[in-house]
Amino acid sequence: MRLYGTEIASRLLLGTAQYPSPAVLAEAIRTSGTAVITVSLRREGPGGGGFRDLIAQAGCHLLPNTAGCHSAQEAITTARMARELFGTDWIKLEVIGHADTLQPDPFALVEAARVLCAEGFKVFPYTTEDLILGERLLEAGCEVLMPWGAPIGSGQGLRNPEGLRSMRAHFAGVPLVIDAGIGAPSQAAAAMEMGFDAVLLNTAVAKAADPVAMARAFGLAVQAGRLAHEAGLMPRRDMAAPSTPIFGMAELL
Amino acid sequence: MFSVLGAGVAGLCAATALAERGARVEVIDPSPDPTGASWYAGGMLAPFCEGEAAPQEVVVAGQAARDWWAARVPGVLTHGTLVVAPPRDQAELGRFARATQGHAPVDPGVLEPDLAGRFARGLFFADEAHLDPRAALQALRDRLLTLGAELHFGTDARPRGQVIDCRGLSARGELAGLRAVRGEMLLLRCDGFHLHRPVRLLHPRFPCYIVPRGPGLFMVGATMIETDQDGPITARSVMELLSAAYALHPALAEAALIETGAGLRPAFADNIPRIVHQGDRIFINGLYRHGYLMAPALAERLAQTLFQEVPLAS
């Protein structure tokens, strides 16, 4: 998988918040097989060096995020700070529209994406499955879209699978990453079977009773889902279709 | 002679364990006024609740804390811990119950009449306790003087004995792998509202606890932010802690906000505290959010090692 021209070895992207400890986080990163980890800095500020140094040791691509930003300007400022602190022009752009549902503010998102793309950032926008919003983000210069599966941290999975299918079909060729709302490996596998390029999640691993084992489960599920997508899933049928031919068999009795 | 650097909870517990074995002990701290993580702590002796995120090692070692403190300082209350969740976050209660031991289901209103009718279900950790950390620090200082230990405050005191370094984050220069986890707290005065034990409110985004500190006084804590920025509490943190307190009971909205504080917790990458022998120094550090819970176990382990009650740790 290539994101902004960079070859990425794993289709699972992992968030780094809410783990019991940085040591557990490091082990979860390792067992998940992820190659991209997201990092927040809005709240931690420049003083978060101790934690940043620890996660830098994981050897993954860092994808700083603008989690906690509620306006385009806040997100832009945070992105600029992230570029300085992490030395990367990758930014996961989150502009929150509602403090409770944490759903993106589509208008501010496009505005911030336009400014950041013009400044040379490689923007990974956290968006909805809305097609026109997706088009506007591509026009702004984004080369990746990250539609939500469900609200952040809710673990509801793919809340609008038909809408997501439409999005996949509409943006053929654009890397699409399901970001947020994934609660179980089966949901991550389902997203991959639908042809999404990758899955980004955090809470489902961080808050598992055993985050390290859950990280591995998600890594395997994402691989299985991708493999199934490439292998070509059989179509659904309304009726049973016996896998053993019965025509011409000798009648018993 | 032992020279304990740092008069926070780690240093005072270590000094106490050594002095109780008859050793000559001095405690050295730049400032007579307590500051730092120990001063802003909640004072919960809650090994089972902490097991939600802490490793089993902390759960086991932390169980010694209650009796250690109760034998040495006044005001250790074994009233247990009550854990509740807002109606729409009931799933969090189930998750917490699965991740911890030592609890039983309870009707919160039976334990805390002022919370009657607000929460349908709760978890009760009957064996847990709490203390007032500021009073406990002072009581340990007094006890140390009674045991013949010396307390030296100021920057010109030079250690005269084997150094036991308990300086928390100030030891970062000498001790590798130590980082800061910022914690912020509030102190509320709310007359007419009563809690008998620490109450933890589970919330997916703003988990918080409220610890009663005597009549009408409540400590609300604590944020956990991966940063070494000190300085005053942020507006956002005040908002989050107060909104959690308000969710626990709207009466707390009328409380007087009498103090805010922020401290930096020292932590190693696995968030487990440890005793480190390095050069001619012995460090006790990385107590993270478990200062009052883990300091007694570390102090006893140190003293047992130094007095060769147990074989020297490798």
PDB file of C-alpha atoms in Angstrom, chain A residues 31-213:
ATOM      1  CA  THR A  31       2.479  -7.585  17.813  1.00  0.00           C
ATOM      2  CA  SER A  32       0.011  -5.679  15.609  1.00  0.00           C
ATOM      3  CA  GLY A  33       2.601  -5.437  12.862  1.00  0.00           C
ATOM      4  CA  THR A  34       1.545  -1.836  12.199  1.00  0.00           C
ATOM      5  CA  ALA A  35       3.850   0.491  10.303  1.00  0.00           C
ATOM      6  CA  VAL A  36       2.042   3.780  11.001  1.00  0.00           C
ATOM      7  CA  ILE A  37       1.138   5.119  14.448  1.00  0.00           C
ATOM      8  CA  THR A  38      -0.808   8.272  15.216  1.00  0.00           C
ATOM      9  CA  VAL A  39       0.278  10.691  17.935  1.00  0.00           C
ATOM     10  CA  SER A  40      -1.607  13.588  19.497  1.00  0.00           C
ATOM     11  CA  LEU A  41      -0.035  16.786  20.732  1.00  0.00           C
ATOM     12  CA  ARG A  42      -2.803  19.350  21.145  1.00  0.00           C
ATOM     13  CA  ARG A  43      -3.066  18.727  24.856  1.00  0.00           C
ATOM     14  CA  GLU A  44       0.452  17.533  25.574  1.00  0.00           C
ATOM     15  CA  GLY A  45       2.112  20.516  23.900  1.00  0.00           C
ATOM     16  CA  PRO A  46       5.857  20.799  23.341  1.00  0.00           C
ATOM     17  CA  GLY A  47       6.472  19.277  26.807  1.00  0.00           C
ATOM     18  CA  GLY A  48       5.488  15.772  25.735  1.00  0.00           C
ATOM     19  CA  GLY A  49       9.054  14.862  24.756  1.00  0.00           C
ATOM     20  CA  GLY A  50       9.393  11.909  27.116  1.00  0.00           C
ATOM     21  CA  PHE A  51       6.450  10.067  25.605  1.00  0.00           C
ATOM     22  CA  ARG A  52       7.393  11.103  22.065  1.00  0.00           C
ATOM     23  CA  ASP A  53      10.889   9.693  22.479  1.00  0.00           C
ATOM     24  CA  LEU A  54       9.453   6.389  23.678  1.00  0.00           C
ATOM     25  CA  ILE A  55       7.105   5.945  20.723  1.00  0.00           C
ATOM     26  CA  ALA A  56       9.743   7.065  18.244  1.00  0.00           C
ATOM     27  CA  GLN A  57      11.643   3.933  19.297  1.00  0.00           C
ATOM     28  CA  ALA A  58       8.871   1.807  17.754  1.00  0.00           C
ATOM     29  CA  GLY A  59      10.402   2.497  14.343  1.00  0.00           C
ATOM     30  CA  CYS A  60       7.025   3.231  12.707  1.00  0.00           C
ATOM     31  CA  HIS A  61       6.022   6.117  10.483  1.00  0.00           C
ATOM     32  CA  LEU A  62       4.581   8.799  12.750  1.00  0.00           C
ATOM     33  CA  LEU A  63       1.248  10.344  11.816  1.00  0.00           C
ATOM     34  CA  PRO A  64       0.666  13.289  14.164  1.00  0.00           C
ATOM     35  CA  ASN A  65      -2.975  14.235  14.590  1.00  0.00           C
ATOM     36  CA  THR A  66      -4.945  17.339  15.409  1.00  0.00           C
ATOM     37  CA  ALA A  67      -7.237  15.543  17.879  1.00  0.00           C
ATOM     38  CA  GLY A  68      -9.020  17.975  20.155  1.00  0.00           C
ATOM     39  CA  CYS A  69      -9.128  20.839  17.632  1.00  0.00           C
ATOM     40  CA  HIS A  70     -12.513  22.457  17.088  1.00  0.00           C
ATOM     41  CA  SER A  71     -11.697  25.055  14.452  1.00  0.00           C
ATOM     42  CA  ALA A  72      -9.730  25.217  11.224  1.00  0.00           C
ATOM     43  CA  GLN A  73      -7.282  27.693  12.718  1.00  0.00           C
ATOM     44  CA  GLU A  74      -6.621  25.539  15.778  1.00  0.00           C
ATOM     45  CA  ALA A  75      -5.999  22.528  13.542  1.00  0.00           C
ATOM     46  CA  ILE A  76      -3.680  24.481  11.249  1.00  0.00           C
ATOM     47  CA  THR A  77      -1.642  25.773  14.189  1.00  0.00           C
ATOM     48  CA  THR A  78      -1.421  22.294  15.691  1.00  0.00           C
ATOM     49  CA  ALA A  79      -0.334  20.828  12.334  1.00  0.00           C
ATOM     50  CA  ARG A  80       2.468  23.375  12.041  1.00  0.00           C
ATOM     51  CA  MET A  81       3.627  22.577  15.563  1.00  0.00           C
ATOM     52  CA  ALA A  82       3.502  18.856  14.746  1.00  0.00           C
ATOM     53  CA  ARG A  83       5.701  19.339  11.703  1.00  0.00           C
ATOM     54  CA  GLU A  84       8.334  21.005  13.863  1.00  0.00           C
ATOM     55  CA  LEU A  85       8.168  18.545  16.753  1.00  0.00           C
ATOM     56  CA  PHE A  86       7.973  15.319  14.760  1.00  0.00           C
ATOM     57  CA  GLY A  87       9.872  16.333  11.634  1.00  0.00           C
ATOM     58  CA  THR A  88       7.173  14.997   9.304  1.00  0.00           C
ATOM     59  CA  ASP A  89       4.785  16.688   6.898  1.00  0.00           C
ATOM     60  CA  TRP A  90       2.186  13.962   7.426  1.00  0.00           C
ATOM     61  CA  ILE A  91      -0.816  15.139   9.413  1.00  0.00           C
ATOM     62  CA  LYS A  92      -4.013  13.387  10.376  1.00  0.00           C
ATOM     63  CA  LEU A  93      -6.447  16.258  10.132  1.00  0.00           C
ATOM     64  CA  GLU A  94      -9.246  16.153  12.669  1.00  0.00           C
ATOM     65  CA  VAL A  95     -11.536  19.138  13.071  1.00  0.00           C
ATOM     66  CA  ILE A  96     -14.208  18.239  15.564  1.00  0.00           C
ATOM     67  CA  GLY A  97     -17.677  19.656  14.948  1.00  0.00           C
ATOM     68  CA  HIS A  98     -19.358  18.488  18.114  1.00  0.00           C
ATOM     69  CA  ALA A  99     -17.722  17.853  21.462  1.00  0.00           C
ATOM     70  CA  ASP A 100     -20.067  15.011  22.336  1.00  0.00           C
ATOM     71  CA  THR A 101     -20.344  13.029  19.105  1.00  0.00           C
ATOM     72  CA  LEU A 102     -16.838  13.998  17.957  1.00  0.00           C
ATOM     73  CA  GLN A 103     -18.067  14.044  14.375  1.00  0.00           C
ATOM     74  CA  PRO A 104     -16.012  16.086  11.933  1.00  0.00           C
ATOM     75  CA  ASP A 105     -16.937  19.653  10.999  1.00  0.00           C
ATOM     76  CA  PRO A 106     -16.958  19.215   7.191  1.00  0.00           C
ATOM     77  CA  PHE A 107     -16.705  22.916   6.386  1.00  0.00           C
ATOM     78  CA  ALA A 108     -13.775  23.651   8.670  1.00  0.00           C
ATOM     79  CA  LEU A 109     -12.156  20.397   7.567  1.00  0.00           C
ATOM     80  CA  VAL A 110     -12.055  21.457   3.897  1.00  0.00           C
ATOM     81  CA  GLU A 111     -10.849  24.924   4.870  1.00  0.00           C
ATOM     82  CA  ALA A 112      -7.992  23.539   6.979  1.00  0.00           C
ATOM     83  CA  ALA A 113      -7.114  20.914   4.350  1.00  0.00           C
ATOM     84  CA  ARG A 114      -6.809  23.611   1.692  1.00  0.00           C
ATOM     85  CA  VAL A 115      -4.419  25.700   3.785  1.00  0.00           C
ATOM     86  CA  LEU A 116      -2.308  22.752   4.924  1.00  0.00           C
ATOM     87  CA  CYS A 117      -2.030  21.134   1.464  1.00  0.00           C
ATOM     88  CA  ALA A 118      -0.908  24.499   0.069  1.00  0.00           C
ATOM     89  CA  GLU A 119       1.803  24.561   2.742  1.00  0.00           C
ATOM     90  CA  GLY A 120       3.072  21.187   1.588  1.00  0.00           C
ATOM     91  CA  PHE A 121       1.488  19.011   4.261  1.00  0.00           C
ATOM     92  CA  LYS A 122       0.417  15.492   3.332  1.00  0.00           C
ATOM     93  CA  VAL A 123      -3.046  15.588   4.795  1.00  0.00           C
ATOM     94  CA  PHE A 124      -4.966  12.522   6.033  1.00  0.00           C
ATOM     95  CA  PRO A 125      -8.442  13.954   6.685  1.00  0.00           C
ATOM     96  CA  TYR A 126     -10.807  12.333   9.186  1.00  0.00           C
ATOM     97  CA  THR A 127     -14.078  12.643   7.277  1.00  0.00           C
ATOM     98  CA  THR A 128     -17.512  11.065   6.879  1.00  0.00           C
ATOM     99  CA  GLU A 129     -18.749   8.851   4.032  1.00  0.00           C
ATOM    100  CA  ASP A 130     -20.191  11.922   2.285  1.00  0.00           C
ATOM    101  CA  LEU A 131     -19.119  11.781  -1.369  1.00  0.00           C
ATOM    102  CA  ILE A 132     -19.163  15.493  -2.116  1.00  0.00           C
ATOM    103  CA  LEU A 133     -17.147  16.232   1.004  1.00  0.00           C
ATOM    104  CA  GLY A 134     -14.657  13.636  -0.205  1.00  0.00           C
ATOM    105  CA  GLU A 135     -14.429  15.340  -3.588  1.00  0.00           C
ATOM    106  CA  ARG A 136     -13.842  18.719  -1.974  1.00  0.00           C
ATOM    107  CA  LEU A 137     -11.028  17.245   0.112  1.00  0.00           C
ATOM    108  CA  LEU A 138      -9.382  15.778  -3.000  1.00  0.00           C
ATOM    109  CA  GLU A 139      -9.745  19.156  -4.741  1.00  0.00           C
ATOM    110  CA  ALA A 140      -8.059  20.752  -1.741  1.00  0.00           C
ATOM    111  CA  GLY A 141      -5.051  18.512  -2.370  1.00  0.00           C
ATOM    112  CA  CYS A 142      -5.630  15.459  -0.170  1.00  0.00           C
ATOM    113  CA  GLU A 143      -4.526  12.156  -1.703  1.00  0.00           C
ATOM    114  CA  VAL A 144      -5.987   9.952   1.034  1.00  0.00           C
ATOM    115  CA  LEU A 145      -9.457   9.989   2.622  1.00  0.00           C
ATOM    116  CA  MET A 146     -10.247   8.587   6.040  1.00  0.00           C
ATOM    117  CA  PRO A 147     -13.985   8.070   6.489  1.00  0.00           C
ATOM    118  CA  TRP A 148     -15.306   7.118   9.908  1.00  0.00           C
ATOM    119  CA  GLY A 149     -16.794   3.720  10.552  1.00  0.00           C
ATOM    120  CA  ALA A 150     -18.671   5.098  13.560  1.00  0.00           C
ATOM    121  CA  PRO A 151     -18.104   7.899  16.107  1.00  0.00           C
ATOM    122  CA  ILE A 152     -14.646   7.927  17.718  1.00  0.00           C
ATOM    123  CA  GLY A 153     -14.291   5.469  20.573  1.00  0.00           C
ATOM    124  CA  SER A 154     -17.805   4.065  20.144  1.00  0.00           C
ATOM    125  CA  GLY A 155     -16.807   0.606  18.929  1.00  0.00           C
ATOM    126  CA  GLN A 156     -19.958   0.425  16.818  1.00  0.00           C
ATOM    127  CA  GLY A 157     -18.143  -0.785  13.720  1.00  0.00           C
ATOM    128  CA  LEU A 158     -19.318   0.134  10.230  1.00  0.00           C
ATOM    129  CA  ARG A 159     -22.492   2.059  11.007  1.00  0.00           C
ATOM    130  CA  ASN A 160     -23.366   2.831   7.396  1.00  0.00           C
ATOM    131  CA  PRO A 161     -21.971  -0.042   5.308  1.00  0.00           C
ATOM    132  CA  GLU A 162     -23.998   0.848   2.211  1.00  0.00           C
ATOM    133  CA  GLY A 163     -22.761   4.431   2.312  1.00  0.00           C
ATOM    134  CA  LEU A 164     -19.206   3.186   2.730  1.00  0.00           C
ATOM    135  CA  ARG A 165     -19.634   0.797  -0.224  1.00  0.00           C
ATOM    136  CA  SER A 166     -20.776   3.730  -2.362  1.00  0.00           C
ATOM    137  CA  MET A 167     -17.761   5.707  -1.226  1.00  0.00           C
ATOM    138  CA  ARG A 168     -15.421   2.851  -2.118  1.00  0.00           C
ATOM    139  CA  ALA A 169     -16.961   2.610  -5.578  1.00  0.00           C
ATOM    140  CA  HIS A 170     -16.983   6.380  -6.102  1.00  0.00           C
ATOM    141  CA  PHE A 171     -13.341   6.881  -5.178  1.00  0.00           C
ATOM    142  CA  ALA A 172     -11.798   3.906  -6.970  1.00  0.00           C
ATOM    143  CA  GLY A 173      -8.044   4.358  -6.922  1.00  0.00           C
ATOM    144  CA  VAL A 174      -7.981   6.769  -3.961  1.00  0.00           C
ATOM    145  CA  PRO A 175      -6.537   5.230  -0.792  1.00  0.00           C
ATOM    146  CA  LEU A 176      -9.416   5.027   1.693  1.00  0.00           C
ATOM    147  CA  VAL A 177      -8.714   4.324   5.365  1.00  0.00           C
ATOM    148  CA  ILE A 178     -11.554   3.515   7.762  1.00  0.00           C
ATOM    149  CA  ASP A 179     -10.781   5.725  10.755  1.00  0.00           C
ATOM    150  CA  ALA A 180     -12.610   5.497  14.060  1.00  0.00           C
ATOM    151  CA  GLY A 181     -15.464   3.475  15.495  1.00  0.00           C
ATOM    152  CA  ILE A 182     -13.955   0.015  15.009  1.00  0.00           C
ATOM    153  CA  GLY A 183     -14.527  -2.122  18.099  1.00  0.00           C
ATOM    154  CA  ALA A 184     -13.827  -5.707  17.010  1.00  0.00           C
ATOM    155  CA  PRO A 185     -11.446  -7.474  14.638  1.00  0.00           C
ATOM    156  CA  SER A 186     -14.454  -8.828  12.693  1.00  0.00           C
ATOM    157  CA  GLN A 187     -15.454  -5.232  11.906  1.00  0.00           C
ATOM    158  CA  ALA A 188     -11.943  -4.423  10.712  1.00  0.00           C
ATOM    159  CA  ALA A 189     -11.979  -7.539   8.534  1.00  0.00           C
ATOM    160  CA  ALA A 190     -15.373  -6.511   7.104  1.00  0.00           C
ATOM    161  CA  ALA A 191     -13.978  -3.102   6.138  1.00  0.00           C
ATOM    162  CA  MET A 192     -11.045  -4.743   4.400  1.00  0.00           C
ATOM    163  CA  GLU A 193     -13.312  -7.218   2.596  1.00  0.00           C
ATOM    164  CA  MET A 194     -15.255  -4.228   1.255  1.00  0.00           C
ATOM    165  CA  GLY A 195     -12.079  -3.057  -0.398  1.00  0.00           C
ATOM    166  CA  PHE A 196     -10.935  -0.317   1.939  1.00  0.00           C
ATOM    167  CA  ASP A 197      -7.198   0.105   1.824  1.00  0.00           C
ATOM    168  CA  ALA A 198      -6.556   0.197   5.541  1.00  0.00           C
ATOM    169  CA  VAL A 199      -8.054   0.590   9.004  1.00  0.00           C
ATOM    170  CA  LEU A 200      -7.029   3.033  11.731  1.00  0.00           C
ATOM    171  CA  LEU A 201      -8.051   2.332  15.329  1.00  0.00           C
ATOM    172  CA  ASN A 202      -7.018   2.978  18.908  1.00  0.00           C
ATOM    173  CA  THR A 203      -9.524   2.420  21.728  1.00  0.00           C
ATOM    174  CA  ALA A 204     -10.406  -1.166  20.763  1.00  0.00           C
ATOM    175  CA  VAL A 205      -6.794  -2.174  21.373  1.00  0.00           C
ATOM    176  CA  ALA A 206      -5.827   0.271  24.136  1.00  0.00           C
ATOM    177  CA  LYS A 207      -8.830  -0.535  26.327  1.00  0.00           C
ATOM    178  CA  ALA A 208      -8.838  -4.295  25.778  1.00  0.00           C
ATOM    179  CA  ALA A 209      -8.173  -6.370  28.866  1.00  0.00           C
ATOM    180  CA  ASP A 210      -5.018  -7.548  27.074  1.00  0.00           C
ATOM    181  CA  PRO A 211      -4.022  -4.835  24.579  1.00  0.00           C
ATOM    182  CA  VAL A 212      -1.053  -6.798  23.262  1.00  0.00           C
ATOM    183  CA  ALA A 213      -3.150  -9.845  22.332  1.00  0.00           C
TER     184      ALA A 213
END
